Structure formats: structure tokens, C-alpha cells
Short mmCIF file of C-alpha atoms in Angstrom, two decimals:
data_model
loop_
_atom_site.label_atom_id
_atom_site.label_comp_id
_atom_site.label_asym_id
_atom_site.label_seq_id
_atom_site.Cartn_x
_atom_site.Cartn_y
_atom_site.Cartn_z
CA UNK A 1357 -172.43 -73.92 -81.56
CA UNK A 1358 -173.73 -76.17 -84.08
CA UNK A 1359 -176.07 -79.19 -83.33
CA UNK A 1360 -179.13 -80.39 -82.00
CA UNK A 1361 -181.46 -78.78 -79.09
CA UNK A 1362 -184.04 -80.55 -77.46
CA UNK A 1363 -186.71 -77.75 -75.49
CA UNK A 1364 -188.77 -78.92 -72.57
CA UNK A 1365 -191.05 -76.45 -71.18
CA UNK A 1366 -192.96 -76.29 -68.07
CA UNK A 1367 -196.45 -77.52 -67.75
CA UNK A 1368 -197.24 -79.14 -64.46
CA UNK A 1369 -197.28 -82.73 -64.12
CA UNK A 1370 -199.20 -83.12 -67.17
CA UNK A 1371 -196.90 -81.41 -69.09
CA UNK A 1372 -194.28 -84.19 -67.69
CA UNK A 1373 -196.75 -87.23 -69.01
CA UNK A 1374 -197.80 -85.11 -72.14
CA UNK A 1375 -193.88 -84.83 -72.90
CA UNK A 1376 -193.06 -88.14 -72.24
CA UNK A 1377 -195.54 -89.41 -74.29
CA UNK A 1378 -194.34 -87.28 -77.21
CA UNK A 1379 -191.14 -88.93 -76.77
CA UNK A 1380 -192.37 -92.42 -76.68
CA UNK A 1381 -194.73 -91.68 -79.85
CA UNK A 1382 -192.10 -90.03 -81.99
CA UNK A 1383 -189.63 -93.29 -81.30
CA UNK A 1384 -192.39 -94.94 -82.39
CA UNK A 1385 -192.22 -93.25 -85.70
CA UNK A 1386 -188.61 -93.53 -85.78
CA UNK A 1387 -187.34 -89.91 -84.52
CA UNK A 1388 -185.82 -90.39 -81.48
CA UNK A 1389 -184.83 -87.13 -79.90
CA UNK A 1390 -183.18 -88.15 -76.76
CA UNK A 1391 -180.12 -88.16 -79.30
CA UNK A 1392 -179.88 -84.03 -79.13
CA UNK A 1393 -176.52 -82.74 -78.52
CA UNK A 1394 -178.10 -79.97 -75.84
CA UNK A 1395 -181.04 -80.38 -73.39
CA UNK A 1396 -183.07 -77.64 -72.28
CA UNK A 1397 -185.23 -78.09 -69.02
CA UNK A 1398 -188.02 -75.75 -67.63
CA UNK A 1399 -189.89 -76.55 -64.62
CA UNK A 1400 -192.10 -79.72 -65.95
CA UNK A 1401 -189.45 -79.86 -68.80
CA UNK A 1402 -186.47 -79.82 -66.47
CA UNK A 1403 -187.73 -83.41 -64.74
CA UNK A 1404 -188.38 -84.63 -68.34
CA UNK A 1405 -184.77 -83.23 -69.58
CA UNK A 1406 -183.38 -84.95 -66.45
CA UNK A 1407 -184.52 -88.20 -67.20
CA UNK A 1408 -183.65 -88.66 -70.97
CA UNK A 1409 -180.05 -86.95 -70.20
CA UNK A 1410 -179.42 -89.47 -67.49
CA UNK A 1411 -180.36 -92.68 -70.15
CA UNK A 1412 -183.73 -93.79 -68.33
CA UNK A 1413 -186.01 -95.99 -71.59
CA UNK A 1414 -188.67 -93.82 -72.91
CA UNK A 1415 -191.06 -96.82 -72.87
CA UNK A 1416 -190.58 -97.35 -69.16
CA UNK A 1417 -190.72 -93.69 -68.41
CA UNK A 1418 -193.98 -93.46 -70.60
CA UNK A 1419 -195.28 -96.97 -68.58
CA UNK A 1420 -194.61 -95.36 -65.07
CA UNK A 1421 -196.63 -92.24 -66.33
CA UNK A 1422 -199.34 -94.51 -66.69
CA UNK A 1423 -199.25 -96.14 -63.41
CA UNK A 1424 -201.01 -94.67 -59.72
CA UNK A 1425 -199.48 -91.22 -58.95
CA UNK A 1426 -199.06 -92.64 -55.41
CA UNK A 1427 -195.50 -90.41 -54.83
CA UNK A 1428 -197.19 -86.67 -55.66
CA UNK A 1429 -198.97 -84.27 -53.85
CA UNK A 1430 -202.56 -82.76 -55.50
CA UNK A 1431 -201.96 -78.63 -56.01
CA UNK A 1432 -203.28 -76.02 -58.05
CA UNK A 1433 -202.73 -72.24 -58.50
CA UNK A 1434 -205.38 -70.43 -56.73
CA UNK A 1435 -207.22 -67.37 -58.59
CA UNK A 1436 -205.94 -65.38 -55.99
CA UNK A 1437 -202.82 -66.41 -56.73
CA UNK A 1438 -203.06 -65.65 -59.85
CA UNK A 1439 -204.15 -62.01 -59.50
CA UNK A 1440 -201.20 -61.53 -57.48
CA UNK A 1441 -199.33 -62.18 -60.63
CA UNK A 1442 -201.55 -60.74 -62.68
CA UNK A 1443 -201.09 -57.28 -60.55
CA UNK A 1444 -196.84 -58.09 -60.40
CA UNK A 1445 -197.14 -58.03 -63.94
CA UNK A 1446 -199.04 -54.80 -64.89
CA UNK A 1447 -197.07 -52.82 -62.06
CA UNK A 1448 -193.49 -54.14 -62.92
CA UNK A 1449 -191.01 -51.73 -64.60
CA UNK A 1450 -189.13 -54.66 -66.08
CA UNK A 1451 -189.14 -58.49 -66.64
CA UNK A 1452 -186.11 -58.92 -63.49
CA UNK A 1453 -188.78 -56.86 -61.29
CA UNK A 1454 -191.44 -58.54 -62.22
CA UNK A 1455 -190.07 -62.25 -61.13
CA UNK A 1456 -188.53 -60.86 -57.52
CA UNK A 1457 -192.03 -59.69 -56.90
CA UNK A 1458 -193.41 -62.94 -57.36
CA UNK A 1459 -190.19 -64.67 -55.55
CA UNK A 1460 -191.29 -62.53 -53.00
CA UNK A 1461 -194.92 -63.96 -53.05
CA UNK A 1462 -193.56 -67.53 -52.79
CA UNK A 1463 -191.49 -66.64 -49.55
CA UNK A 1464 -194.53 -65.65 -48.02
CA UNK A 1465 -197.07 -68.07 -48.93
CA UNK A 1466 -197.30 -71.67 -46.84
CA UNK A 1467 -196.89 -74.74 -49.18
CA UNK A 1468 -195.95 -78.11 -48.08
CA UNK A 1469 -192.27 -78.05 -46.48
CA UNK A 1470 -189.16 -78.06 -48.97
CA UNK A 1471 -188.30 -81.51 -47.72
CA UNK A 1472 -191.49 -82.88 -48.49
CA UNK A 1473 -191.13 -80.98 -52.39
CA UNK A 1474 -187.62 -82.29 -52.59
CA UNK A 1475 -188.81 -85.99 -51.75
CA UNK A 1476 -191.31 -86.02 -54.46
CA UNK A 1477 -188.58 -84.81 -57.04
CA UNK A 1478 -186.20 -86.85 -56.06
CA UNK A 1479 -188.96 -89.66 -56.65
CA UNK A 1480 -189.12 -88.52 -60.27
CA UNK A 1481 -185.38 -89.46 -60.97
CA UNK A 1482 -184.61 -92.78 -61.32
CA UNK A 1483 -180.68 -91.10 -61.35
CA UNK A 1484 -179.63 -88.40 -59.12
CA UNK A 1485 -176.24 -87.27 -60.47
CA UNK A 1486 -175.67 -85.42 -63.41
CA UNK A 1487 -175.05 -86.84 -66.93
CA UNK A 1488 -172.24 -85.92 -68.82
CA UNK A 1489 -173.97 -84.92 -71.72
CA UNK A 1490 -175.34 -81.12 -72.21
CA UNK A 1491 -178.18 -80.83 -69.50
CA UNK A 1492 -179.37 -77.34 -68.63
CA UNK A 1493 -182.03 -76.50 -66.09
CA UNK A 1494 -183.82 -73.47 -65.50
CA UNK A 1495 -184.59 -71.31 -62.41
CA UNK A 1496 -184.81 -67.57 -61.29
CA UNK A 1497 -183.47 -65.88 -58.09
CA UNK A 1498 -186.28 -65.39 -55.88
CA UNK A 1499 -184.43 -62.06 -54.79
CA UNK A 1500 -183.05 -60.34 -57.65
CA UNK A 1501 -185.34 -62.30 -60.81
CA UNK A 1502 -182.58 -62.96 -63.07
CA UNK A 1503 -182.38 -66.52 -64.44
CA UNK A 1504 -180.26 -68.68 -63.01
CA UNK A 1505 -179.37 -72.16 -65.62
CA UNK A 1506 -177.86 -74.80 -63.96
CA UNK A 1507 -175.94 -77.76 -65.29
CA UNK A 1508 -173.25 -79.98 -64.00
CA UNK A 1509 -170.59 -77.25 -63.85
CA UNK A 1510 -172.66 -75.47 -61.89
CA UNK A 1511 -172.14 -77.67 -58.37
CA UNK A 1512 -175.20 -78.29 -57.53
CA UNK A 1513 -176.64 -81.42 -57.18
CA UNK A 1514 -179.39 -82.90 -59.81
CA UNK A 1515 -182.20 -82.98 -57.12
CA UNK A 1516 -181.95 -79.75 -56.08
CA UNK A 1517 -181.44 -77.99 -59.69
CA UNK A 1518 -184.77 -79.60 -60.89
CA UNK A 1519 -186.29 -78.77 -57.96
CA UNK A 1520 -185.93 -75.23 -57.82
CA UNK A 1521 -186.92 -75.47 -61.72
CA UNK A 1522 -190.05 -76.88 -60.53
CA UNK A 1523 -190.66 -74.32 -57.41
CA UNK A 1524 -193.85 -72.45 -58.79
CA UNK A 1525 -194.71 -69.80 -56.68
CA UNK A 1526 -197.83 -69.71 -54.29
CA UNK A 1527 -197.49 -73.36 -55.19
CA UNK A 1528 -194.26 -75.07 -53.78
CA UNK A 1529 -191.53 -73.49 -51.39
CA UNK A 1530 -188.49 -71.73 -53.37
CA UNK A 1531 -185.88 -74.05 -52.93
CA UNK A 1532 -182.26 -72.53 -50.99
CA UNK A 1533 -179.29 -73.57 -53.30
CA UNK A 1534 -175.73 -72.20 -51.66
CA UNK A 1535 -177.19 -69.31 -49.56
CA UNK A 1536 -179.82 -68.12 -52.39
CA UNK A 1537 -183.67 -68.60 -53.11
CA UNK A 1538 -184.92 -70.28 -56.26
CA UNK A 1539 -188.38 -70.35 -58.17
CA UNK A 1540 -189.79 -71.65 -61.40
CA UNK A 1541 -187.50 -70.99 -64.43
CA UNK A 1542 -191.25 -70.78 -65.98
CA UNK A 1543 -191.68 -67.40 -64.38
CA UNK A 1544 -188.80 -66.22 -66.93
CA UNK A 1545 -190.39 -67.79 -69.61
CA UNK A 1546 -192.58 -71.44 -70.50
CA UNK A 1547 -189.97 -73.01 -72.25
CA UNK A 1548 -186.30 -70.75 -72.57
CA UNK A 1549 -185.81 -71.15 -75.91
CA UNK A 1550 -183.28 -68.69 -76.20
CA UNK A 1551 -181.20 -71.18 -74.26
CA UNK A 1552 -180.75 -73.14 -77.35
CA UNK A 1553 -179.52 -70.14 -79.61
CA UNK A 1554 -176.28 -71.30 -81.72
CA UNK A 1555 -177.92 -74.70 -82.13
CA UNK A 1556 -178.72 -75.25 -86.12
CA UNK A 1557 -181.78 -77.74 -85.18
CA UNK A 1558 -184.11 -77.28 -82.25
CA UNK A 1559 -187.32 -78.94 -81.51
CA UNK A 1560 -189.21 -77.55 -78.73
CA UNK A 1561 -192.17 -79.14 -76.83
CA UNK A 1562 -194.07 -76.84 -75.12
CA UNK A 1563 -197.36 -77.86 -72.97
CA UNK A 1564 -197.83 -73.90 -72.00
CA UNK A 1565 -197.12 -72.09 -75.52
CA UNK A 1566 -198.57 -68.93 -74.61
CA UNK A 1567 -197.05 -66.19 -72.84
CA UNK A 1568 -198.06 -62.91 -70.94
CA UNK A 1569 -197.18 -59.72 -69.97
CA UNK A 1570 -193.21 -59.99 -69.15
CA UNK A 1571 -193.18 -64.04 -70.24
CA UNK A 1572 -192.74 -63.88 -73.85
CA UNK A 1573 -194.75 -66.72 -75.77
CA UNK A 1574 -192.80 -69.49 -77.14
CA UNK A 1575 -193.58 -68.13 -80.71
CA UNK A 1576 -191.60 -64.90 -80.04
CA UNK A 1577 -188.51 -66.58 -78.66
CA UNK A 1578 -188.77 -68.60 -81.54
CA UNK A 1579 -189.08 -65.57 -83.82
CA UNK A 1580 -185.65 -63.72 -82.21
CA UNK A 1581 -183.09 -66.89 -82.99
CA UNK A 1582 -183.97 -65.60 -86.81
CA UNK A 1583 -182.88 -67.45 -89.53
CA UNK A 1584 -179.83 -69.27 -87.88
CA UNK A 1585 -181.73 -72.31 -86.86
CA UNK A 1586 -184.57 -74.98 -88.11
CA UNK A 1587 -186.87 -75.27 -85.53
CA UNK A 1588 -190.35 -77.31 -84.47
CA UNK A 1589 -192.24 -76.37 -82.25
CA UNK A 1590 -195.04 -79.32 -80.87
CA UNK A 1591 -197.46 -77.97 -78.53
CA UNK A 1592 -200.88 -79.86 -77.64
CA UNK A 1593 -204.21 -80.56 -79.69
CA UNK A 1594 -207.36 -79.98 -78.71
CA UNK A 1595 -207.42 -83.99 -77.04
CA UNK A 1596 -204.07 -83.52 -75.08
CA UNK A 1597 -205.87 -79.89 -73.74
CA UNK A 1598 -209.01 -81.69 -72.77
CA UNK A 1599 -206.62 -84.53 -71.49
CA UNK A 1600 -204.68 -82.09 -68.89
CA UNK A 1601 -207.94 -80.61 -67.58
CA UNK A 1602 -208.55 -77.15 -65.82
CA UNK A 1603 -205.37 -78.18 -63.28
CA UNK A 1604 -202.38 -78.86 -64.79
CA UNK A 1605 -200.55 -80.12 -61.16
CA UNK A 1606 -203.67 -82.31 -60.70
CA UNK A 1607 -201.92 -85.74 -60.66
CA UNK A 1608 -204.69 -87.89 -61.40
CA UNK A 1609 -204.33 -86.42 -65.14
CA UNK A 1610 -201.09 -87.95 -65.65
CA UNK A 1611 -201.90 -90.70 -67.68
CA UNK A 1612 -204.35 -89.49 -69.64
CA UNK A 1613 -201.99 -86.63 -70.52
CA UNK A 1614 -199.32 -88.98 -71.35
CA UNK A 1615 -201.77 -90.92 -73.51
CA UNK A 1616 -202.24 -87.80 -75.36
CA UNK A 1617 -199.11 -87.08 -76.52
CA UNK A 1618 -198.15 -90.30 -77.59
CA UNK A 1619 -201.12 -90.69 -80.17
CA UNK A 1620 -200.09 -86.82 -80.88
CA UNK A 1621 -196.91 -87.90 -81.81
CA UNK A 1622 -197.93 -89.76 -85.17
CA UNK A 1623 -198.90 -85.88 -86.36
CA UNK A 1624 -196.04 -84.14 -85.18
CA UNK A 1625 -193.66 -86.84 -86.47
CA UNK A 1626 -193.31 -85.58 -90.15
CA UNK A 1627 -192.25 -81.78 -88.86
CA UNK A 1628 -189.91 -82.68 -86.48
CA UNK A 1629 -188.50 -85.43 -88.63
CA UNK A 1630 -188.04 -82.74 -90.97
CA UNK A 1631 -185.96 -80.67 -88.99
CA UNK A 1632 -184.08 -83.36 -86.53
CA UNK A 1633 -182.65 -85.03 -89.60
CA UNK A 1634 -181.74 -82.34 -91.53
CA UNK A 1635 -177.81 -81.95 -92.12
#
């Protein structure tokens, strides 16, 4: 498959604001990559992927970022959380072990209910049903860790496919699609880049570049699509890191973080112009 690929990785809800105002900033500098002929969504990058597939304006996406977070709920990932994944991910004899471990955390730890989660989603999504463009959203089976990409063949409604994108364990409730249990398509991997293989241009955007243990860093998925593809890949400066904060699903950072990228954006423009226009 030949084309463009737009990759959204995960990055809490300043990875959302960050991405939205990379968007805005890049139109501003005439690249406008809501015109890819594939979207890739992860977690943070899924609700972002959602909302450019289904034709909402960048501007009023990046004004909205700006405005009082009054429809999300305050989280974080607790240390002790995270040495629970720390320990899933030294003891794990393979990557699909290593994310039904951690699906199994997320069954057992309280979070808000998966109502309340789903309300807050849905509040993201100015549409709820699918576009017909290329749209593909990332989770992992909570029971057996494989990945699980959604997308409008897939018959499952938009809501519920970005939600279990977004269902970070110890954080939010796995979300129950058909009979099965969802998490994060982050725990896979920050971004999915691999998604986009047989694409010829991809630009990637990821807030959380870095991987670890059985997440491979953006860099290395990057690395295995070889020489079959021109790809950018934008992550944040040093002002869009200080900008999200020690809490990344703190949403009082939103518009800061969306800030951020947008003023970003007049760096990154000449590399990703470079690649998205290339024939």
C-alpha cells in the first residue's frame, strides 16, 4: 500500500493538546496532515486520530484545548503502579505475557466506573460514528496481550474503540467490547508504527518516544519499516516537556501543552514538509 500515514501516539491528555497543537501549527505553515490516506491512533493518539478522521476544524479543536477541562477526571500513575509494571516487565517471557500481566493488574485495581470513563470519551468526540476514511485504533486483550486494531470493519462502535485505546491500566477500567477485555494499545507500544508499514510517507507524532523493556521505542519501529518509507518523526522540545509537567493525565496541563506544540510546529514544519509532499 502506497500513500500517506499519519501516527498518533499515546501521551495522556497532554499528549491530546500537544498533538493538536502540532496540527494547528503545521496548517499554519501550510502542511496540513489531516489529508493522510491512513490514520493511526494510540491511546491519546486514538482520540486525536478520531477527531481529524471524522472532519472536526483543527482551529476549533486546538481552541477547545485551550478552554476549562470541566468534562475530565484528574489521574496519575502511581509509583506503585509503576513497579508493578516495572516487575511484569523483567519477569515476562515475552511481549504477549508481558501485557496480560498488566491486563490482569487493571482488572484488579478500582478506578472510576467504565461508564463514568466512557462519558468522558464520548465528550472528546464531537462525532461518534466512524468515518469512512482509513481510521485505525489501537488496543490489547486484557487476557491474552495480543493487539487488537480496530476500525470501522471491525463493528464496534467509535466510543468504545477509543476508549479501550485509552484504558491505561491501574489508571482507567479495561473496557468489555463483545465478551472481551481491552487496555491501552500503549502497553503494546507508544505509538504502533508498524501499523503504517506499506505506506511510502509517514509522519509520526509521538508525545512518549521512548520505550522499555517489551515496548519498543518509537525509533526502533521506525528503524524495522527499512528503507521502504520516508518518515518524520516530531516528538516534544524541552518547552512542550516542561509544558506537560510530571503528570501527563493531569488536565489542568492541557492548554499549556497544546500551546506547546503549536509554537513547536514552526520547527518541525520544514521535516515533515519534506516528507508529506514528497511524490
Amino acid at each position: 500500500m502506497t500513500g500517506s500515514a499519519l501516527v498518533l501516539g499515546g501521551g495522556g491528555v497532554t499528549g491530546i493538546a500537544w498533538e493538536i497543537g502540532l496540527l494547528a501549527g503545521l496548517l499554519d505553515a501550510g502542511v496540513d496532515l489531516t489529508t493522510a490516506d491512513l490514520i493511526v491512533g494510540t491511546s491519546a493518539g486514538s482520540v486525536v486520530g478520531a477527531v481529524v478522521a471524522t472532519g472536526s476544524d483543527i482551529e476549533d479543536l486546538y481552541r477547545s484545548q485551550l478552554e476549562p477541562p470541566t468534562n475530565e477526571i484528574a489521574a496519575r500513575m502511581t509509583t506503585a503502579m509503576l513497579l508493578r509494571w516495572g516487575f511484569a516487565a523483567v519477569t515476562s517471557r515475552s511481549p504477549e505475557r508481558f501485557r496480560a500481566r498488566v491486563g490482569a493488574l487493571a482488572r484488579r485495581t478500582r478506578t472510576v466506573t467504565p461508564e463514568e470513563r466512557r462519558r468522558v470519551i464520548a465528550s472528546r468526540l464531537p462525532v461518534h460514528e466512524w468515518p469512512n476514511r482509513r481510521l485505525v485504533l489501537t488496543a490489547v486483550d486484557a487476557d491474552t496481550g495480543e493487539l487488537q486494531p480496530f476500525d470501522r470493519t471491525s463493528g464496534v462502535p467509535l466510543v468504545d474503540a477509543v476508549s479501550a485505546s485509552c484504558a491505561v491500566p491501574g489508571v482507567w477500567p479495561p473496557v468489555t467490547i463483545n465478551g472481551r477485555e481491552y487496555i491501552d494499545g500503549g502497553v503494546r507500544s507508544t505509538a504502533n508504527v508498524d501499523l503504517a508499514a506499506g505506506c511510502d510517507r509517514i509522519v509520526v507524532l509521538a508525545p512518549i518516544p521512548k520505550g522499555g523493556g517489551p515496548m519498543p521505542a518509537v525509533s526502533a519501529q521506525v528503524a524495522r519499516l527499512g528503507d521502504s518509507a520516508r518518515v518524520a518523526v516530531v516528538t516534544p522540545n524541552p518547552t512542550a516537556r516542561a509544558a506537560f509537567g510530571r503528570n501527563v493525565l493531569d488536565p489542568s496541563r492541557r492548554g499549556p501543552s497544546a500551546r506547546a506544540g503549536r509554537a513547536q510546529a514552526a520547527d518541525a514544519a520544514m521535516a515533515v514538509h519534506s516528507i508529506w509532499s514528497a511524490a
